[in-house]
């Protein structure tokens, strides 16, 4: 899928990168024990690592907070999704298993300290564009609320915003009925292109290992 990145973003964040993965003919369901176990053990490890520390001192969390501030969104009021996950873990409010696609998203988001979104590809109407939200724009999020899109980094299709590193839209949510999906990794701008490819490919391969199907990826922001 072609994704257009606005010049406003690249001017503000010259090294901005997105990992974009397309999946076809996948099967989503309950997570295998391997994934559930890894997610639980990783959260417990993070909890002990965070003792006496601030979540905002973690390099990935800090970098995305700076991006929110740069584009005009208060990172203390609007926490990016990776930070929100880390804060839950710090309180021992561990993430329970939801379904295989969401669990894997959460695992990689925690592992790399970056937001990761996944969307039902068949519910999208292209073209897809990434830009900064404008005054008056809003969407219904997976948090069940109407969210202001102003000054948020947003992914749009013809129907409006569906993806953000804050909270995604409920309109394009992945369910057990999803057969084709689009996954977006909000890579830290400081990550070089070689490691951006390695990280995105690693996520893609693990996803296909669990869900079957076929996949391809691209890194937007790397030649």
PDB file of C-alpha atoms in Angstrom:
ATOM      1  CA  UNK A   1       0.000   0.000   0.000  1.00  0.00           C
ATOM      2  CA  UNK A   2       1.255   3.458  -0.895  1.00  0.00           C
ATOM      3  CA  UNK A   3       1.456   5.791   2.084  1.00  0.00           C
ATOM      4  CA  UNK A   4       2.041   9.504   1.601  1.00  0.00           C
ATOM      5  CA  UNK A   5       3.970  11.384   4.273  1.00  0.00           C
ATOM      6  CA  UNK A   6       3.301  15.106   4.631  1.00  0.00           C
ATOM      7  CA  UNK A   7       6.189  17.513   4.152  1.00  0.00           C
ATOM      8  CA  UNK A   8       5.198  19.192   7.421  1.00  0.00           C
ATOM      9  CA  UNK A   9       6.278  16.084   9.338  1.00  0.00           C
ATOM     10  CA  UNK A  10       9.566  15.615   7.497  1.00  0.00           C
ATOM     11  CA  UNK A  11      10.437  19.281   7.989  1.00  0.00           C
ATOM     12  CA  UNK A  12       9.766  19.083  11.738  1.00  0.00           C
ATOM     13  CA  UNK A  13      11.351  15.638  12.161  1.00  0.00           C
ATOM     14  CA  UNK A  14      13.978  15.119   9.429  1.00  0.00           C
ATOM     15  CA  UNK A  15      14.734  11.491  10.400  1.00  0.00           C
ATOM     16  CA  UNK A  16      11.084  10.473  10.766  1.00  0.00           C
ATOM     17  CA  UNK A  17      10.527   6.789   9.943  1.00  0.00           C
ATOM     18  CA  UNK A  18       7.596   4.402   9.805  1.00  0.00           C
ATOM     19  CA  UNK A  19       7.722   0.646   9.434  1.00  0.00           C
ATOM     20  CA  UNK A  20       4.702  -0.422   7.359  1.00  0.00           C
ATOM     21  CA  UNK A  21       3.740  -4.095   7.083  1.00  0.00           C
ATOM     22  CA  UNK A  22       0.924  -5.605   5.014  1.00  0.00           C
ATOM     23  CA  UNK A  23      -0.471  -9.026   5.899  1.00  0.00           C
ATOM     24  CA  UNK A  24      -2.701 -11.150   3.680  1.00  0.00           C
ATOM     25  CA  UNK A  25      -4.704 -14.311   4.474  1.00  0.00           C
ATOM     26  CA  UNK A  26      -3.955 -14.306   8.200  1.00  0.00           C
ATOM     27  CA  UNK A  27      -5.823 -16.086  11.000  1.00  0.00           C
ATOM     28  CA  UNK A  28      -6.256 -14.175  14.266  1.00  0.00           C
ATOM     29  CA  UNK A  29      -7.435 -15.866  17.438  1.00  0.00           C
ATOM     30  CA  UNK A  30      -6.367 -16.697  20.969  1.00  0.00           C
ATOM     31  CA  UNK A  31      -2.659 -16.207  21.551  1.00  0.00           C
ATOM     32  CA  UNK A  32      -0.505 -19.344  21.712  1.00  0.00           C
ATOM     33  CA  UNK A  33       0.969 -20.134  25.106  1.00  0.00           C
ATOM     34  CA  UNK A  34       4.418 -19.121  23.842  1.00  0.00           C
ATOM     35  CA  UNK A  35       3.268 -15.536  23.227  1.00  0.00           C
ATOM     36  CA  UNK A  36       1.201 -15.287  26.409  1.00  0.00           C
ATOM     37  CA  UNK A  37       4.128 -16.565  28.448  1.00  0.00           C
ATOM     38  CA  UNK A  38       6.655 -14.234  26.847  1.00  0.00           C
ATOM     39  CA  UNK A  39       4.389 -11.234  27.317  1.00  0.00           C
ATOM     40  CA  UNK A  40       3.852 -12.030  31.006  1.00  0.00           C
ATOM     41  CA  UNK A  41       7.516 -12.736  31.770  1.00  0.00           C
ATOM     42  CA  UNK A  42       8.637  -9.618  29.908  1.00  0.00           C
ATOM     43  CA  UNK A  43       6.244  -7.431  31.867  1.00  0.00           C
ATOM     44  CA  UNK A  44       7.515  -8.864  35.147  1.00  0.00           C
ATOM     45  CA  UNK A  45      11.099  -8.176  34.036  1.00  0.00           C
ATOM     46  CA  UNK A  46      10.227  -4.586  33.108  1.00  0.00           C
ATOM     47  CA  UNK A  47       8.524  -4.062  36.473  1.00  0.00           C
ATOM     48  CA  UNK A  48      11.685  -4.992  38.378  1.00  0.00           C
ATOM     49  CA  UNK A  49      13.887  -2.972  36.001  1.00  0.00           C
ATOM     50  CA  UNK A  50      11.740   0.102  36.640  1.00  0.00           C
ATOM     51  CA  UNK A  51      12.009  -0.013  40.427  1.00  0.00           C
ATOM     52  CA  UNK A  52      13.162   3.401  41.618  1.00  0.00           C
ATOM     53  CA  UNK A  53      13.140   4.775  38.071  1.00  0.00           C
ATOM     54  CA  UNK A  54      10.902   7.043  36.024  1.00  0.00           C
ATOM     55  CA  UNK A  55       9.257   5.717  32.872  1.00  0.00           C
ATOM     56  CA  UNK A  56      10.013   9.034  31.164  1.00  0.00           C
ATOM     57  CA  UNK A  57      13.768   8.418  31.526  1.00  0.00           C
ATOM     58  CA  UNK A  58      13.635   5.444  29.141  1.00  0.00           C
ATOM     59  CA  UNK A  59      15.155   6.501  25.806  1.00  0.00           C
ATOM     60  CA  UNK A  60      12.314   5.328  23.562  1.00  0.00           C
ATOM     61  CA  UNK A  61       9.629   6.777  25.812  1.00  0.00           C
ATOM     62  CA  UNK A  62      11.530  10.045  26.069  1.00  0.00           C
ATOM     63  CA  UNK A  63      12.061  10.319  22.312  1.00  0.00           C
ATOM     64  CA  UNK A  64       8.384   9.950  21.475  1.00  0.00           C
ATOM     65  CA  UNK A  65       7.413  12.409  24.216  1.00  0.00           C
ATOM     66  CA  UNK A  66       9.687  14.949  22.523  1.00  0.00           C
ATOM     67  CA  UNK A  67       7.978  14.291  19.183  1.00  0.00           C
ATOM     68  CA  UNK A  68       4.540  14.893  20.701  1.00  0.00           C
ATOM     69  CA  UNK A  69       5.778  18.164  22.166  1.00  0.00           C
ATOM     70  CA  UNK A  70       7.369  19.155  18.871  1.00  0.00           C
ATOM     71  CA  UNK A  71       4.119  18.761  16.924  1.00  0.00           C
ATOM     72  CA  UNK A  72       2.136  20.628  19.583  1.00  0.00           C
ATOM     73  CA  UNK A  73       0.623  17.872  21.746  1.00  0.00           C
ATOM     74  CA  UNK A  74       1.218  17.958  25.506  1.00  0.00           C
ATOM     75  CA  UNK A  75       2.973  14.630  26.304  1.00  0.00           C
ATOM     76  CA  UNK A  76       1.860  14.817  29.937  1.00  0.00           C
ATOM     77  CA  UNK A  77      -1.795  14.925  28.946  1.00  0.00           C
ATOM     78  CA  UNK A  78      -1.583  12.807  25.797  1.00  0.00           C
ATOM     79  CA  UNK A  79       0.778   9.927  26.481  1.00  0.00           C
ATOM     80  CA  UNK A  80       1.860   7.871  23.515  1.00  0.00           C
ATOM     81  CA  UNK A  81       0.741   4.255  23.612  1.00  0.00           C
ATOM     82  CA  UNK A  82       4.145   2.771  24.509  1.00  0.00           C
ATOM     83  CA  UNK A  83       4.418   5.065  27.518  1.00  0.00           C
ATOM     84  CA  UNK A  84       0.881   4.149  28.576  1.00  0.00           C
ATOM     85  CA  UNK A  85       1.829   0.450  28.471  1.00  0.00           C
ATOM     86  CA  UNK A  86       4.963   1.038  30.536  1.00  0.00           C
ATOM     87  CA  UNK A  87       3.032   2.989  33.145  1.00  0.00           C
ATOM     88  CA  UNK A  88       0.579   0.111  33.488  1.00  0.00           C
ATOM     89  CA  UNK A  89       3.413  -2.348  33.984  1.00  0.00           C
ATOM     90  CA  UNK A  90       5.090  -0.079  36.549  1.00  0.00           C
ATOM     91  CA  UNK A  91       1.860  -0.227  38.592  1.00  0.00           C
ATOM     92  CA  UNK A  92       1.790  -4.027  38.168  1.00  0.00           C
ATOM     93  CA  UNK A  93      -1.414  -3.602  36.194  1.00  0.00           C
ATOM     94  CA  UNK A  94      -0.140  -6.185  33.763  1.00  0.00           C
ATOM     95  CA  UNK A  95      -1.631  -6.568  30.317  1.00  0.00           C
ATOM     96  CA  UNK A  96      -3.746  -9.678  30.055  1.00  0.00           C
ATOM     97  CA  UNK A  97      -4.094 -11.601  26.813  1.00  0.00           C
ATOM     98  CA  UNK A  98      -6.638 -10.081  24.407  1.00  0.00           C
ATOM     99  CA  UNK A  99      -6.049 -11.865  21.117  1.00  0.00           C
ATOM    100  CA  UNK A 100      -2.981 -12.821  19.129  1.00  0.00           C
ATOM    101  CA  UNK A 101      -2.565  -9.654  17.014  1.00  0.00           C
ATOM    102  CA  UNK A 102      -3.040  -7.237  19.923  1.00  0.00           C
ATOM    103  CA  UNK A 103      -0.822  -9.287  22.232  1.00  0.00           C
ATOM    104  CA  UNK A 104       2.000  -9.293  19.697  1.00  0.00           C
ATOM    105  CA  UNK A 105       1.597  -5.538  19.153  1.00  0.00           C
ATOM    106  CA  UNK A 106       1.898  -4.958  22.892  1.00  0.00           C
ATOM    107  CA  UNK A 107       4.926  -7.233  23.184  1.00  0.00           C
ATOM    108  CA  UNK A 108       6.853  -5.401  20.471  1.00  0.00           C
ATOM    109  CA  UNK A 109       5.771  -2.001  21.735  1.00  0.00           C
ATOM    110  CA  UNK A 110       7.206  -2.863  25.151  1.00  0.00           C
ATOM    111  CA  UNK A 111      10.320  -4.456  23.688  1.00  0.00           C
ATOM    112  CA  UNK A 112      11.295  -1.473  21.533  1.00  0.00           C
ATOM    113  CA  UNK A 113       9.623   1.341  23.530  1.00  0.00           C
ATOM    114  CA  UNK A 114       7.690   2.530  20.474  1.00  0.00           C
ATOM    115  CA  UNK A 115       4.009   2.780  19.558  1.00  0.00           C
ATOM    116  CA  UNK A 116       2.757   0.048  17.203  1.00  0.00           C
ATOM    117  CA  UNK A 117      -0.647   0.068  15.520  1.00  0.00           C
ATOM    118  CA  UNK A 118      -2.505  -2.626  13.590  1.00  0.00           C
ATOM    119  CA  UNK A 119      -5.591  -2.136  11.422  1.00  0.00           C
ATOM    120  CA  UNK A 120      -8.028  -4.222   9.407  1.00  0.00           C
ATOM    121  CA  UNK A 121      -6.878  -3.580   5.836  1.00  0.00           C
ATOM    122  CA  UNK A 122     -10.295  -4.395   4.374  1.00  0.00           C
ATOM    123  CA  UNK A 123     -11.850  -1.559   6.396  1.00  0.00           C
ATOM    124  CA  UNK A 124      -9.489   1.040   4.927  1.00  0.00           C
ATOM    125  CA  UNK A 125     -10.281   3.139   1.888  1.00  0.00           C
ATOM    126  CA  UNK A 126      -7.119   4.501   0.275  1.00  0.00           C
ATOM    127  CA  UNK A 127      -5.168   6.522  -0.398  1.00  0.00           C
ATOM    128  CA  UNK A 128      -3.456   6.611   3.001  1.00  0.00           C
ATOM    129  CA  UNK A 129      -1.713   9.746   4.221  1.00  0.00           C
ATOM    130  CA  UNK A 130       0.263  10.597   7.352  1.00  0.00           C
ATOM    131  CA  UNK A 131       0.023  14.173   8.583  1.00  0.00           C
ATOM    132  CA  UNK A 132      -0.562  16.299  11.667  1.00  0.00           C
ATOM    133  CA  UNK A 133      -4.177  16.675  12.766  1.00  0.00           C
ATOM    134  CA  UNK A 134      -5.902  20.017  12.358  1.00  0.00           C
ATOM    135  CA  UNK A 135      -8.286  22.005  14.523  1.00  0.00           C
ATOM    136  CA  UNK A 136     -11.760  20.488  14.704  1.00  0.00           C
ATOM    137  CA  UNK A 137     -10.714  17.006  13.564  1.00  0.00           C
ATOM    138  CA  UNK A 138     -11.686  14.148  15.868  1.00  0.00           C
ATOM    139  CA  UNK A 139     -12.308  10.416  15.930  1.00  0.00           C
ATOM    140  CA  UNK A 140     -13.758   7.668  18.141  1.00  0.00           C
ATOM    141  CA  UNK A 141     -10.848   5.777  19.659  1.00  0.00           C
ATOM    142  CA  UNK A 142     -10.357   2.306  21.082  1.00  0.00           C
ATOM    143  CA  UNK A 143     -10.565   4.021  24.470  1.00  0.00           C
ATOM    144  CA  UNK A 144     -14.296   4.469  23.754  1.00  0.00           C
ATOM    145  CA  UNK A 145     -14.027   8.256  23.676  1.00  0.00           C
ATOM    146  CA  UNK A 146     -14.181  10.988  21.092  1.00  0.00           C
ATOM    147  CA  UNK A 147     -10.582  12.149  20.758  1.00  0.00           C
ATOM    148  CA  UNK A 148      -9.316  15.458  19.443  1.00  0.00           C
ATOM    149  CA  UNK A 149      -7.003  14.889  16.481  1.00  0.00           C
ATOM    150  CA  UNK A 150      -5.564  18.390  16.599  1.00  0.00           C
ATOM    151  CA  UNK A 151      -1.750  18.357  16.775  1.00  0.00           C
ATOM    152  CA  UNK A 152      -1.653  14.557  16.759  1.00  0.00           C
ATOM    153  CA  UNK A 153       0.405  12.554  14.317  1.00  0.00           C
ATOM    154  CA  UNK A 154      -2.336  10.839  12.297  1.00  0.00           C
ATOM    155  CA  UNK A 155      -2.757   8.255   9.585  1.00  0.00           C
ATOM    156  CA  UNK A 156      -5.786   8.980   7.389  1.00  0.00           C
ATOM    157  CA  UNK A 157      -7.745   7.177   4.721  1.00  0.00           C
ATOM    158  CA  UNK A 158     -10.694   8.577   2.751  1.00  0.00           C
ATOM    159  CA  UNK A 159     -13.000   8.164   5.760  1.00  0.00           C
ATOM    160  CA  UNK A 160     -10.756  10.073   8.175  1.00  0.00           C
ATOM    161  CA  UNK A 161      -8.127   9.335  10.835  1.00  0.00           C
ATOM    162  CA  UNK A 162      -7.616   5.713  11.838  1.00  0.00           C
ATOM    163  CA  UNK A 163      -4.123   5.480  13.300  1.00  0.00           C
ATOM    164  CA  UNK A 164      -2.094   7.469  15.809  1.00  0.00           C
ATOM    165  CA  UNK A 165       0.687   6.738  18.310  1.00  0.00           C
ATOM    166  CA  UNK A 166      -1.748   7.959  21.001  1.00  0.00           C
ATOM    167  CA  UNK A 167      -4.815   5.736  20.571  1.00  0.00           C
ATOM    168  CA  UNK A 168      -6.152   4.144  17.402  1.00  0.00           C
ATOM    169  CA  UNK A 169      -9.621   4.467  15.899  1.00  0.00           C
ATOM    170  CA  UNK A 170     -12.213   1.823  16.710  1.00  0.00           C
ATOM    171  CA  UNK A 171     -13.397   1.985  13.069  1.00  0.00           C
ATOM    172  CA  UNK A 172     -10.487  -0.078  11.757  1.00  0.00           C
ATOM    173  CA  UNK A 173      -9.875  -2.319  14.776  1.00  0.00           C
ATOM    174  CA  UNK A 174      -8.481  -5.796  14.152  1.00  0.00           C
ATOM    175  CA  UNK A 175     -10.719  -8.651  15.303  1.00  0.00           C
ATOM    176  CA  UNK A 176     -10.776 -12.432  14.991  1.00  0.00           C
ATOM    177  CA  UNK A 177     -12.603 -11.926  11.689  1.00  0.00           C
ATOM    178  CA  UNK A 178      -9.723  -9.915  10.179  1.00  0.00           C
ATOM    179  CA  UNK A 179      -8.034 -11.638   7.237  1.00  0.00           C
ATOM    180  CA  UNK A 180      -5.849  -8.811   5.925  1.00  0.00           C
ATOM    181  CA  UNK A 181      -4.091  -6.239   8.083  1.00  0.00           C
ATOM    182  CA  UNK A 182      -1.888  -3.169   7.971  1.00  0.00           C
ATOM    183  CA  UNK A 183       0.639  -2.696  10.770  1.00  0.00           C
ATOM    184  CA  UNK A 184       2.483   0.553  11.466  1.00  0.00           C
ATOM    185  CA  UNK A 185       5.595   0.754  13.636  1.00  0.00           C
ATOM    186  CA  UNK A 186       6.379   4.277  14.851  1.00  0.00           C
ATOM    187  CA  UNK A 187      10.137   3.875  14.728  1.00  0.00           C
ATOM    188  CA  UNK A 188      12.285   6.172  16.846  1.00  0.00           C
ATOM    189  CA  UNK A 189      13.810   8.801  14.528  1.00  0.00           C
ATOM    190  CA  UNK A 190      17.229   8.140  16.081  1.00  0.00           C
ATOM    191  CA  UNK A 191      17.124   4.542  14.795  1.00  0.00           C
ATOM    192  CA  UNK A 192      19.298   4.106  11.708  1.00  0.00           C
ATOM    193  CA  UNK A 193      17.852   2.545   8.562  1.00  0.00           C
ATOM    194  CA  UNK A 194      19.653  -0.787   8.988  1.00  0.00           C
ATOM    195  CA  UNK A 195      18.170  -1.338  12.444  1.00  0.00           C
ATOM    196  CA  UNK A 196      14.784   0.003  11.328  1.00  0.00           C
ATOM    197  CA  UNK A 197      14.685  -2.748   8.696  1.00  0.00           C
ATOM    198  CA  UNK A 198      15.818  -5.412  11.168  1.00  0.00           C
ATOM    199  CA  UNK A 199      13.213  -4.442  13.756  1.00  0.00           C
ATOM    200  CA  UNK A 200      10.327  -4.264  11.290  1.00  0.00           C
ATOM    201  CA  UNK A 201      11.280  -7.528   9.601  1.00  0.00           C
ATOM    202  CA  UNK A 202      11.566  -9.238  12.991  1.00  0.00           C
ATOM    203  CA  UNK A 203       8.035  -8.165  13.893  1.00  0.00           C
ATOM    204  CA  UNK A 204       6.716  -9.244  10.493  1.00  0.00           C
ATOM    205  CA  UNK A 205       8.312 -12.699  10.736  1.00  0.00           C
ATOM    206  CA  UNK A 206       7.007 -13.347  14.241  1.00  0.00           C
ATOM    207  CA  UNK A 207       3.528 -12.201  13.208  1.00  0.00           C
ATOM    208  CA  UNK A 208       3.465 -14.588  10.230  1.00  0.00           C
ATOM    209  CA  UNK A 209       4.831 -17.407  12.380  1.00  0.00           C
ATOM    210  CA  UNK A 210       1.786 -17.041  14.643  1.00  0.00           C
ATOM    211  CA  UNK A 211      -0.908 -15.998  12.156  1.00  0.00           C
ATOM    212  CA  UNK A 212       0.156 -17.609   8.871  1.00  0.00           C
ATOM    213  CA  UNK A 213      -0.477 -15.850   5.579  1.00  0.00           C
ATOM    214  CA  UNK A 214       1.894 -13.723   3.538  1.00  0.00           C
ATOM    215  CA  UNK A 215       3.518 -10.398   4.357  1.00  0.00           C
ATOM    216  CA  UNK A 216       5.646  -7.618   2.948  1.00  0.00           C
ATOM    217  CA  UNK A 217       7.074  -4.492   4.515  1.00  0.00           C
ATOM    218  CA  UNK A 218       8.592  -1.126   3.720  1.00  0.00           C
ATOM    219  CA  UNK A 219      10.330   1.568   5.733  1.00  0.00           C
ATOM    220  CA  UNK A 220       9.039   5.040   5.012  1.00  0.00           C
ATOM    221  CA  UNK A 221      11.831   7.538   5.592  1.00  0.00           C
ATOM    222  CA  UNK A 222      14.657   5.255   4.421  1.00  0.00           C
ATOM    223  CA  UNK A 223      15.820   5.100   0.817  1.00  0.00           C
TER     224      UNK A 223
END
